[in-house]
XYZ file of C-alpha atoms in Angstrom:
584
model
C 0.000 0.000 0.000
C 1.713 3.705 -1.035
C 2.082 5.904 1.785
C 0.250 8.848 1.531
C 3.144 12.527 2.513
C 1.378 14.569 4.797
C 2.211 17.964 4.692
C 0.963 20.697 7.220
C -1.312 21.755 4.571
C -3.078 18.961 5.072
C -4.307 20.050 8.344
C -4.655 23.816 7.576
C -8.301 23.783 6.486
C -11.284 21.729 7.714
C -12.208 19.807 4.850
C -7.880 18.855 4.791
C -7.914 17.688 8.313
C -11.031 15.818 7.813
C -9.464 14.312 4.981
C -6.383 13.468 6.839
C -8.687 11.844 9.761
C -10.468 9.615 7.099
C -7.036 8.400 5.692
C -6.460 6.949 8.960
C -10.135 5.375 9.511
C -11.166 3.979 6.213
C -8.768 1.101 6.250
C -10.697 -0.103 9.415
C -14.166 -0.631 7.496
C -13.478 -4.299 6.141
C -12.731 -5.381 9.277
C -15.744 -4.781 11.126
C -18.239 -7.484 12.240
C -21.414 -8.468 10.749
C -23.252 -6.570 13.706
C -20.620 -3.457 13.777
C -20.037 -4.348 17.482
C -16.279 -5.927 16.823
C -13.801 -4.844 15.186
C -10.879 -7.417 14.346
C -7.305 -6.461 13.626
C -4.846 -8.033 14.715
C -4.037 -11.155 17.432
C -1.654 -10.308 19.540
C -3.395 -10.135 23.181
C -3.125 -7.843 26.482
C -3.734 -8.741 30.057
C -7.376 -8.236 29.910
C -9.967 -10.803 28.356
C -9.384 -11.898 24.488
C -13.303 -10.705 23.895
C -12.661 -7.604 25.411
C -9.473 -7.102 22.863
C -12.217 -6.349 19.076
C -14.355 -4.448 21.552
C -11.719 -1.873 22.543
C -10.854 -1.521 18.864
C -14.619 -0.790 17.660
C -14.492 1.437 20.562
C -11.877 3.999 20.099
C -11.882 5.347 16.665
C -14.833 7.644 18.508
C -12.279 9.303 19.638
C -11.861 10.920 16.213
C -14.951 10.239 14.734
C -16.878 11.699 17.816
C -15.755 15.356 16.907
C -15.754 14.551 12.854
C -19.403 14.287 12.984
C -19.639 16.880 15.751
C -18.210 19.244 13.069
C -20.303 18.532 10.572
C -18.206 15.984 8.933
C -20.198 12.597 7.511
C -19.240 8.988 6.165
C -22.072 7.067 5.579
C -20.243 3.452 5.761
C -19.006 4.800 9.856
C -23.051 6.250 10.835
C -24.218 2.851 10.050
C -21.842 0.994 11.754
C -21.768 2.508 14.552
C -25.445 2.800 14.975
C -26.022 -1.092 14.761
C -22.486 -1.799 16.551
C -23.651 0.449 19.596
C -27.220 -1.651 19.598
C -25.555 -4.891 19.028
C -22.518 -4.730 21.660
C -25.230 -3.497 24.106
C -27.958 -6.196 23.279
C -27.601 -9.255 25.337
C -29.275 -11.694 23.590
C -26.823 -10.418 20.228
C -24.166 -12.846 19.777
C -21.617 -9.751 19.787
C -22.967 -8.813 23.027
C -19.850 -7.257 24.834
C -20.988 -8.768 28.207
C -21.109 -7.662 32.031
C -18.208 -6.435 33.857
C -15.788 -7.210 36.351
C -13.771 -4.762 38.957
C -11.515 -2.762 37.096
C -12.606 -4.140 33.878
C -11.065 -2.623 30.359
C -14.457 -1.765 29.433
C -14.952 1.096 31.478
C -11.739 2.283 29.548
C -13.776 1.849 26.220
C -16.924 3.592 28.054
C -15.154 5.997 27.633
C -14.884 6.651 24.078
C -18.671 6.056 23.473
C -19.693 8.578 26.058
C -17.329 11.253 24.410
C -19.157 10.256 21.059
C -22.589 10.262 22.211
C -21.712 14.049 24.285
C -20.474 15.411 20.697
C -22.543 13.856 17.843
C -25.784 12.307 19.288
C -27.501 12.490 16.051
C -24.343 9.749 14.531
C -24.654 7.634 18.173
C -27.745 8.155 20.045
C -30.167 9.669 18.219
C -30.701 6.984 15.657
C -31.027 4.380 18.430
C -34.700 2.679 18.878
C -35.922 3.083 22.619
C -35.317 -0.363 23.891
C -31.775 -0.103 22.214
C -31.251 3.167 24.350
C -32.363 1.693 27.195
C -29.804 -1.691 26.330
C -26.841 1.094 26.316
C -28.032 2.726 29.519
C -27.868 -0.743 31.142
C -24.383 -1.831 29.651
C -22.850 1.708 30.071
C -23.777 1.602 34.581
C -22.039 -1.460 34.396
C -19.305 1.251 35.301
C -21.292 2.149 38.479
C -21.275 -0.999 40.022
C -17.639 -2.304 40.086
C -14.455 -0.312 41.421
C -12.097 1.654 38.956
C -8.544 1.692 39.094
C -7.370 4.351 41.391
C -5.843 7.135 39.166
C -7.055 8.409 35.047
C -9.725 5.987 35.460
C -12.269 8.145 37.775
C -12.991 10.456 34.802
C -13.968 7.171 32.811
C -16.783 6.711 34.689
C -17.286 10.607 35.160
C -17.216 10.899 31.326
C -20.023 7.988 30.928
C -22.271 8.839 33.745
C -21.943 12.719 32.119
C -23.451 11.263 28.409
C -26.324 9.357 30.397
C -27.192 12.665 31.979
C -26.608 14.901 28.956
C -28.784 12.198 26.972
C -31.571 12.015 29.380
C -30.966 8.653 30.755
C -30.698 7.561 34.426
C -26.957 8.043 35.554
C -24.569 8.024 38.973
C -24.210 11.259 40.764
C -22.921 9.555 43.116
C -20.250 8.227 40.997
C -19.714 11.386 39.813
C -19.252 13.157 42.841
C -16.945 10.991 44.083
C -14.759 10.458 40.941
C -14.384 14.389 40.770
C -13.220 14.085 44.613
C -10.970 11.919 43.361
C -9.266 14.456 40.966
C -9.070 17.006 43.589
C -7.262 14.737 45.594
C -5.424 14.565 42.555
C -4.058 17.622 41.653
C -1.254 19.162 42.494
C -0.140 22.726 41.300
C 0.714 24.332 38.313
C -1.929 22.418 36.150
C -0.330 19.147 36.457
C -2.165 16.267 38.480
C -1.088 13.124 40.245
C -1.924 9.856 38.011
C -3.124 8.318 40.915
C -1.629 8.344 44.257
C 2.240 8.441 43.618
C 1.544 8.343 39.693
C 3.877 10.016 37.717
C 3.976 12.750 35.657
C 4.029 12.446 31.695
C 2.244 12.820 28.814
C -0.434 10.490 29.350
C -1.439 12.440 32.769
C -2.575 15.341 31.303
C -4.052 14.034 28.466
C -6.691 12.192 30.415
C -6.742 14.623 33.748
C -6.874 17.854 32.584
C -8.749 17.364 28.849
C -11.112 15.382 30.009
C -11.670 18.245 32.834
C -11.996 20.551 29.698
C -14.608 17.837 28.091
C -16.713 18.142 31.689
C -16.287 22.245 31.522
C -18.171 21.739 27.497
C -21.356 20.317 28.925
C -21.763 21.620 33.364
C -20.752 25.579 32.580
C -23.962 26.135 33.564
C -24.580 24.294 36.632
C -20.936 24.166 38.127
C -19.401 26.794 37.317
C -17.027 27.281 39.959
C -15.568 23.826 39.296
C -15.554 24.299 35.659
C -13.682 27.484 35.544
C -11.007 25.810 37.812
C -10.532 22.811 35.390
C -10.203 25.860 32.243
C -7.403 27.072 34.482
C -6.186 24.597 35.652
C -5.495 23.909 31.487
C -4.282 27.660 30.986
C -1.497 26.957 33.618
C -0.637 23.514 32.131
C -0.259 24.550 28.887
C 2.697 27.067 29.837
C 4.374 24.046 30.720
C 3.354 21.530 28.336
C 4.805 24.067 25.246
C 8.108 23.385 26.517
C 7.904 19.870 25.452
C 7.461 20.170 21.501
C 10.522 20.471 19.175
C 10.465 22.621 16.081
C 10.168 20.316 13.765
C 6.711 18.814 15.154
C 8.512 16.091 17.729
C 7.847 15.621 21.306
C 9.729 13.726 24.086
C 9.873 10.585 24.527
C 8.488 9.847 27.799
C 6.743 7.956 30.081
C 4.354 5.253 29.370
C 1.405 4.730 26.745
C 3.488 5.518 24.117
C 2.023 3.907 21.466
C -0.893 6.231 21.459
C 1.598 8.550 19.794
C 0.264 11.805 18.590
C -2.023 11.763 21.461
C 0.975 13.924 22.687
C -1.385 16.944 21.196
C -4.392 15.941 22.382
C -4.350 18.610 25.446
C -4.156 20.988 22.799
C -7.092 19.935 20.190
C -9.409 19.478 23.445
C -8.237 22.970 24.861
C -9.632 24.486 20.794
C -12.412 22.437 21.011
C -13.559 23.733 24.710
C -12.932 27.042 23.720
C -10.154 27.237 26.722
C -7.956 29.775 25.536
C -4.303 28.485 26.508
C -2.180 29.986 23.791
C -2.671 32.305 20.903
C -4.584 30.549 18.172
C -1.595 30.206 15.439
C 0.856 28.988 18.222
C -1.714 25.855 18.884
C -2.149 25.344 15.044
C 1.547 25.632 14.841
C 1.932 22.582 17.255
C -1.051 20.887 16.125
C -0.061 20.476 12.771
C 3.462 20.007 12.906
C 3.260 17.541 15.157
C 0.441 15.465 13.281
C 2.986 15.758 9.770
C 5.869 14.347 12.137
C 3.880 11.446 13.398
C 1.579 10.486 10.205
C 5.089 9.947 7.938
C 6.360 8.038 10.246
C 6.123 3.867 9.552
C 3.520 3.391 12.130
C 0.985 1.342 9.398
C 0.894 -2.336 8.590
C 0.426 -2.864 4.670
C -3.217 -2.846 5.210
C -2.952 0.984 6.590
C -3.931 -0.311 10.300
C -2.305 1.894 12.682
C 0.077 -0.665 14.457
C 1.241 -1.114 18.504
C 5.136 0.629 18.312
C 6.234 4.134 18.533
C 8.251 5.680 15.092
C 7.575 1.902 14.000
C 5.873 -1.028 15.113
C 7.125 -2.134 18.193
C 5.859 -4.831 20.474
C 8.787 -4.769 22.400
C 7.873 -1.083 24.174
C 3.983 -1.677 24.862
C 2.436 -2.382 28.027
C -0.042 -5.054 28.903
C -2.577 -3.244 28.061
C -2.114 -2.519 24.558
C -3.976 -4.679 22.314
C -4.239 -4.079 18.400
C -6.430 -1.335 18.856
C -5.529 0.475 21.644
C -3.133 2.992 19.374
C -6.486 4.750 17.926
C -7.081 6.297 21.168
C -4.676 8.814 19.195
C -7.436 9.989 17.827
C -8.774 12.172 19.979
C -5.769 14.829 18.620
C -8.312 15.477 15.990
C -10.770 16.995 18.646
C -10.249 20.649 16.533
C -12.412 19.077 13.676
C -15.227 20.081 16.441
C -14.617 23.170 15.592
C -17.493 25.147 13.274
C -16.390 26.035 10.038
C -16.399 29.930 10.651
C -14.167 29.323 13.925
C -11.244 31.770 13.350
C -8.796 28.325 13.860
C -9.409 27.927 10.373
C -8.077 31.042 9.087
C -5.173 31.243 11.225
C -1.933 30.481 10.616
C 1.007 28.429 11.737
C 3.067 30.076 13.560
C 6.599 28.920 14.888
C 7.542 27.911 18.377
C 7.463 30.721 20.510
C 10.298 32.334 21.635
C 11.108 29.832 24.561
C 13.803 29.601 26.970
C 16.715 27.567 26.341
C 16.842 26.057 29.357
C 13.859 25.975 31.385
C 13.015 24.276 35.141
C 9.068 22.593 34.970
C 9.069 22.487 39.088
C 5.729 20.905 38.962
C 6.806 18.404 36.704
C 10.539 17.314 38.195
C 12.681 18.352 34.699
C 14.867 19.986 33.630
C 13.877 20.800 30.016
C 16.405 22.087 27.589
C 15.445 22.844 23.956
C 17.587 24.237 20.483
C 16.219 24.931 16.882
C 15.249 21.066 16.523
C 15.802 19.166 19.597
C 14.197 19.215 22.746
C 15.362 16.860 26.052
C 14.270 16.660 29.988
C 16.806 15.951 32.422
C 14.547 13.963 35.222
C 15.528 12.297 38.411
C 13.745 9.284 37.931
C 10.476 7.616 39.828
C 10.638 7.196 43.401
C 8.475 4.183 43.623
C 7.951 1.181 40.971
C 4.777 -0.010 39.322
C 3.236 -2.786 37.611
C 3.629 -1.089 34.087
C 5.547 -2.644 31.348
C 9.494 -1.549 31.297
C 8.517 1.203 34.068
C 12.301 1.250 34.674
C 13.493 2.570 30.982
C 10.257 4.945 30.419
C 10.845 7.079 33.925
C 14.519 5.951 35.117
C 16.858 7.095 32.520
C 18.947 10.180 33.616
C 17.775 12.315 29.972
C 14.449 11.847 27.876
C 14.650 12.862 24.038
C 12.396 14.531 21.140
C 14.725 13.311 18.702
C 16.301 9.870 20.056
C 13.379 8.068 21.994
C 14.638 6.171 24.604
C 15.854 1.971 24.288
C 14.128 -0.692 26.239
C 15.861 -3.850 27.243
C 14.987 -6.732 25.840
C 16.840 -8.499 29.011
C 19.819 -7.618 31.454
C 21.442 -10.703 30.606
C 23.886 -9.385 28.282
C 24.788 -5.871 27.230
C 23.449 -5.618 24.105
C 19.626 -6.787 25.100
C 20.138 -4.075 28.020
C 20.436 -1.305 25.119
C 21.648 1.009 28.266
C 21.120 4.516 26.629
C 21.242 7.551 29.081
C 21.741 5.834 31.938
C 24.331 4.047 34.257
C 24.681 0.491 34.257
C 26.680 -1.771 36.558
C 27.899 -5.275 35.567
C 28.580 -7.305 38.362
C 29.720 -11.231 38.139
C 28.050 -10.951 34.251
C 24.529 -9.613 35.151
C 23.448 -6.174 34.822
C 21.788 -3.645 36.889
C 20.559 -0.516 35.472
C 19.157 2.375 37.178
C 15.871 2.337 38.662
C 13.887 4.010 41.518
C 15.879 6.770 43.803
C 15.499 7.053 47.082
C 13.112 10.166 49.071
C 14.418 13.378 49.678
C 15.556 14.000 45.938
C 16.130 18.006 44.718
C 16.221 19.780 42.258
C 16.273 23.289 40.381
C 17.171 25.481 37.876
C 20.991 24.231 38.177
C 21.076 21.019 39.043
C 19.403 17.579 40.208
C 20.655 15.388 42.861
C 20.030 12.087 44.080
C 20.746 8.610 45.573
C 19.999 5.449 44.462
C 21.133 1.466 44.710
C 21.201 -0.866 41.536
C 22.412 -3.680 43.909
C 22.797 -4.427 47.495
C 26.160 -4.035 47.965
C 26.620 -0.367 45.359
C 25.280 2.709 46.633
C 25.618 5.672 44.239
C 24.810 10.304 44.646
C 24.672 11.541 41.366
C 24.402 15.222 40.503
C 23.051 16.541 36.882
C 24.141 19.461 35.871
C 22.849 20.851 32.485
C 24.961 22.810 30.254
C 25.119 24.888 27.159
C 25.789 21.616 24.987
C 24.279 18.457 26.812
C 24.722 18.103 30.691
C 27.866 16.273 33.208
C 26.677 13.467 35.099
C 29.202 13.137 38.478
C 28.568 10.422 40.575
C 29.967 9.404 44.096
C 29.873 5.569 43.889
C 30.545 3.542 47.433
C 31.061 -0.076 46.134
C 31.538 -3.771 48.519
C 32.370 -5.543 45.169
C 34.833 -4.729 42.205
C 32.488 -4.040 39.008
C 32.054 -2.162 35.823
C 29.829 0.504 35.379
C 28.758 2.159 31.733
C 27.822 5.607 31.561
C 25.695 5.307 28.190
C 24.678 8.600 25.875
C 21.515 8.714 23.659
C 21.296 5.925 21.471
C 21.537 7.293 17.498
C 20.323 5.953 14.641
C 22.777 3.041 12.711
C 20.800 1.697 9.398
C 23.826 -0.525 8.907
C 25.781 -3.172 11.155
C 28.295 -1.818 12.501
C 31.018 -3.478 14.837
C 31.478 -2.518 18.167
C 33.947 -1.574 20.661
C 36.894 1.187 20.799
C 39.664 2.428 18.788
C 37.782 2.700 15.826
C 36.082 5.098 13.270
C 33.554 4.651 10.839
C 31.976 5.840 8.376
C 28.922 4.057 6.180
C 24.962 5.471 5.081
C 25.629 8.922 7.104
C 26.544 7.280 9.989
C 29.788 8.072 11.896
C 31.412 6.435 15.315
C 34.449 6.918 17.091
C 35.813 5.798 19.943
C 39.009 6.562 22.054
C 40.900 6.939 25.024
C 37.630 9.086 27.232
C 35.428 10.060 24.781
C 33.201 8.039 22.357
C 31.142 9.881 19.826
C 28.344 9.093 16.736
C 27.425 11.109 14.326
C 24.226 10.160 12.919
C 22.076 11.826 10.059
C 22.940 15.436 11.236
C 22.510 14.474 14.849
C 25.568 13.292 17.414
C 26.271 12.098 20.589
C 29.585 12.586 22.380
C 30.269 11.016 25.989
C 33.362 11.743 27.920
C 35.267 10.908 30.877
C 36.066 13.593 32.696
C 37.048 11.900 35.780
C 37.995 8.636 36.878
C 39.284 5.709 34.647
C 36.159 5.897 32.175
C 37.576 4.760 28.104
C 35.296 5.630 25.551
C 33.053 2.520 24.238
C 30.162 2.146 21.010
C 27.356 -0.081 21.901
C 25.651 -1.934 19.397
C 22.152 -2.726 21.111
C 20.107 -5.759 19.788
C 17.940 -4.237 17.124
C 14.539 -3.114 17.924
C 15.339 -1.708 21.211
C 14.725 1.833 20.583
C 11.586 3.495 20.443
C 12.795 6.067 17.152
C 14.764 3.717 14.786
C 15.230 0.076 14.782
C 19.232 0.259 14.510
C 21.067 2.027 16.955
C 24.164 2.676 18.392
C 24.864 4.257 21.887
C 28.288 6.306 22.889
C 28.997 5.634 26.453
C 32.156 5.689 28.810
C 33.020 2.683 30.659
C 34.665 2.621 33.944
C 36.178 -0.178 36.525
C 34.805 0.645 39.917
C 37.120 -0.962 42.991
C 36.083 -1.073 46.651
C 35.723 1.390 48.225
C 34.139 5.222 47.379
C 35.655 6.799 44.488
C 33.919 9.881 41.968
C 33.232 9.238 38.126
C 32.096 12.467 36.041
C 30.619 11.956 32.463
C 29.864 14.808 29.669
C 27.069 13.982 27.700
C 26.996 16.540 24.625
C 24.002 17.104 21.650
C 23.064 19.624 21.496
């Protein structure tokens, strides 16, 4: 199948994005069911039930098509299946009935998606729904009400669904509502940016649920709660002076945290923030964003040969996902096209893109914990890490990692049984009797500020390590006091750059093949890498300069990579290693 070149034109005018949107949609339409309920496409599985897998993917291409139709946008082929999918999955005695629920059931997640369809285009998802199949919806969609959420994002899932009953008429859960909205209170922290849960962290996929979804609420309760609906429109306001930092110039954002697969979800704070009519930035700065960063994502080879949108990052990847991500979870990047909500005389339309705003170069988030610095086309937090570990898939290489990229992703190791599966990019990673220990959780009592983040952490019982980050002009110096009971080797590993050809590894060496460069010797190791590089030096201590080679398919940006890094031979005792890590 030819890739279609997007272009930001193609997201300037209404009838361009709403092309754009269908591009990514139509290749769906074969695979739905008979009864519209199901959608099949693909077998790989998650941790929830297999049944529960079609229904999540008939579920969240609402996410787009919810504000498509909202806008007056149509497709014929979608209305109808949609209409009989919604009675079908709801109707028990259908043999696509989606079925009851269970505590903490993936459903709720897919609730969701239906309620933000039926708030913004009842006429494509309500509307043409006979009563009993209404009241077969109603009965399916409480399900919500009577079994226990997850403690974090999830609240506003059943906020969100109990919010469409109301909106539609139906009976629904104030109850639940009130006491999911306590929830987010509890939540919240300063500065716009909320708590996923107790002791959740901070990233991308935070915000996207927490504060849009507190922008979805403000759309349809103005009226009655206004108090709590202006705070949520702040709330967004104060977010978004934040949340600009994280977006390169050329469309990109960093690479962090977990759900990354829904990809250019990354914008969807910013389509729901248009849509709500929260004003967080000047119109042409938000188009700006908006559609450079749909052009970086949509030519990127995230499509299987069928045009399905696939479970990866730049590529498909099922290396990176969680548990939770089944072949349809990555539409629930859909709801970045919220904006084609928008009427067709909104002044969005008419605007144009304008450029980053003049930002600093180096800038301190103190709600978030980073350290962001930014230059014409790059953009990179320095983070401390998580304090506490989770259940999530590779946790460890999505919040642990001393830097965070626009341009280089991060690597996740496919083991830490050898070196190359541990694909140790940005971090510091300790071999000890032939097993490795990266970096994981730090201990309490962490700082940081505009200069500098320190903290201590343990990779094994017997290595105890303070490390300092210090940004500077071109990258940042790593120093870290290391108080060791066993002799070991520790690597201090760069960014990992892009290699589209085997390379060896090791020192002593440069090379030169497809615009890729590497050298390494004596304390520094360097690549070069399509216009990008990565030096690391050994500043201090007995660190030589090393390439690593990971195992292909470790990296979230491109499948071949190589990583600079300096090595070092720790003895027993307490002794100081400083690194320079340079790319800017």
């Amino acid at each position: 199948m030819k890739r279609y070149h997007y272009t930001e034109k193609d997201f300037a005018t209404k009838e361009a994005a709403q092309a754009s949107l269908m591009r990514l949609l139509i290749p769906l339409k074969e695979f739905y069911s008979e009864g519209g309920a199901r959608l099949e496409i693909g077998v790989t599985s998650a941790h929830y039930e297999n049944d529960t897998v079609p229904m999540e993917a008939f579920a969240r291409p609402l996410w787009g098509l919810g504000s498509f139709w909202m806008g007056g946008g149509a497709d014929r082929d979608f209305e109808k299946i949609y209409a009989n999918g919604l009675a079908s999955g709801s109707n028990p005695k259908h043999p696509e009935y989606w079925h009851t629920c269970r505590d903490f059931d993936q459903k709720f997640c897919e609730m969701a998606a239906i309620a933000y369809a039926m708030l913004l285009a009842p006429k494509q998802t309500w509307e043409p729904l006979s009563q009993k199949a209404k009241e077969d919806l109603t009965e399916w969609l409480w399900e919500i009400n009577r079994h226990e959420c997850c403690a974090c994002n999830w609240y506003w899932f059943a906020i969100l669904t109990n919010l469409a009953l109301k909106v539609c008429g139906m009976p629904y859960s104030q109850e639940c509502m009130e006491s999911g909205l306590a929830k987010m209170e509890e939540y919240y922290d300063a500065g716009g940016w909320y708590h996923d849960g107790n002791g959740g962290e901070k990233d991308y996929y935070n915000p996207y649920v927490m504060v849009s979804f507190g922008l979805i609420y403000a759309m349809f309760m103005e009226n009655e709660e206004p108090e709590r609906c202006a705070r949520f429109r702040q709330r967004a306001k104060d977010f978004a002076q934040d949340y600009r930092y994280w977006f390169a110039e050329d469309g990109a954002s960093i690479a962090y945290g977990r759900s990354m697969t829904y990809r250019f979800a990354q914008v969807g704070f910013w389509a729901m923030a248009l849509l709500s009519g929260t004003d967080v930035l000047p119109l042409p700065q938000i188009k700006g964003i908006l559609s450079r960063h749909l052009t970086w994502w949509l030519n990127q080879p995230i499509y299987d040969n069928a045009g399905i949108l696939t479970i990866g990052y730049a590529y498909p990847n099922l290396q990176m996902s969680e548990s939770y991500n089944a072949p349809g979870s990555p539409y629930w990047a859909l709801m970045a096209f919220a904006f084609l909500g928008l009427s067709d005389d909104h002044p969005y339309w008419k605007a144009e893109c304008a450029p980053m705003p003049e930002l600093e170069t180096q800038h301190y988030l103190s709600h978030a914990s980073m350290l962001m610095q930014r230059n014409h086309s790059h953009v990179v937090a320095l983070v401390p890490g998580r304090l506490h570990a989770d259940g999530h898939s590779h946790s460890l290489e999505k919040y642990s990692k001393f830097a965070y990229s626009s341009r280089f992703g991060f690597s996740i190791a496919r083991s830490f049984l050898t070196l190359y599966e541990c694909a140790a990019d940005s971090t510091l990673l300790f071999e000890v009797n032939g097993h490795f220990y990266p970096k994981d959780t730090i201990e309490e009592g962490y700082t940081i500020d505009a200069e500098k983040i320190s903290f201590r952490w343990s990779p094994f019982s017997s290595i105890w390590i303070e490390t300092e980050i210090r940004p500077t002009e071109k990258g940042h110096i790593r120093t870290h006091r290391i108080t060791s009971e066993i002799a070991c080797t520790a690597y201090d590993g760069g960014f990992a750059l892009r290699s589209d050809a085997g390379m060896p590894s090791g020192g002593g060496c440069t090379e030169t093949l497809m615009n890729v460069r590497q050298y390494a010797g004596g304390n520094t190791a360097t690549v070069e890498s399509m216009g990008d590089y990565c030096t690391v030096t050994s500043l201090s201590g007995n660190g030589k300069g090393q390439i690593l080679r990971p195992d292909p398919n470790t990296n979230l940006i491109a499948p071949k990579t190589m990583i600079p890094m300096a090595v070092y031979q720790i003895d027993v005792g307490t002794q100081m290693i400083v690194t320079e890590v340079n790319y800017l």
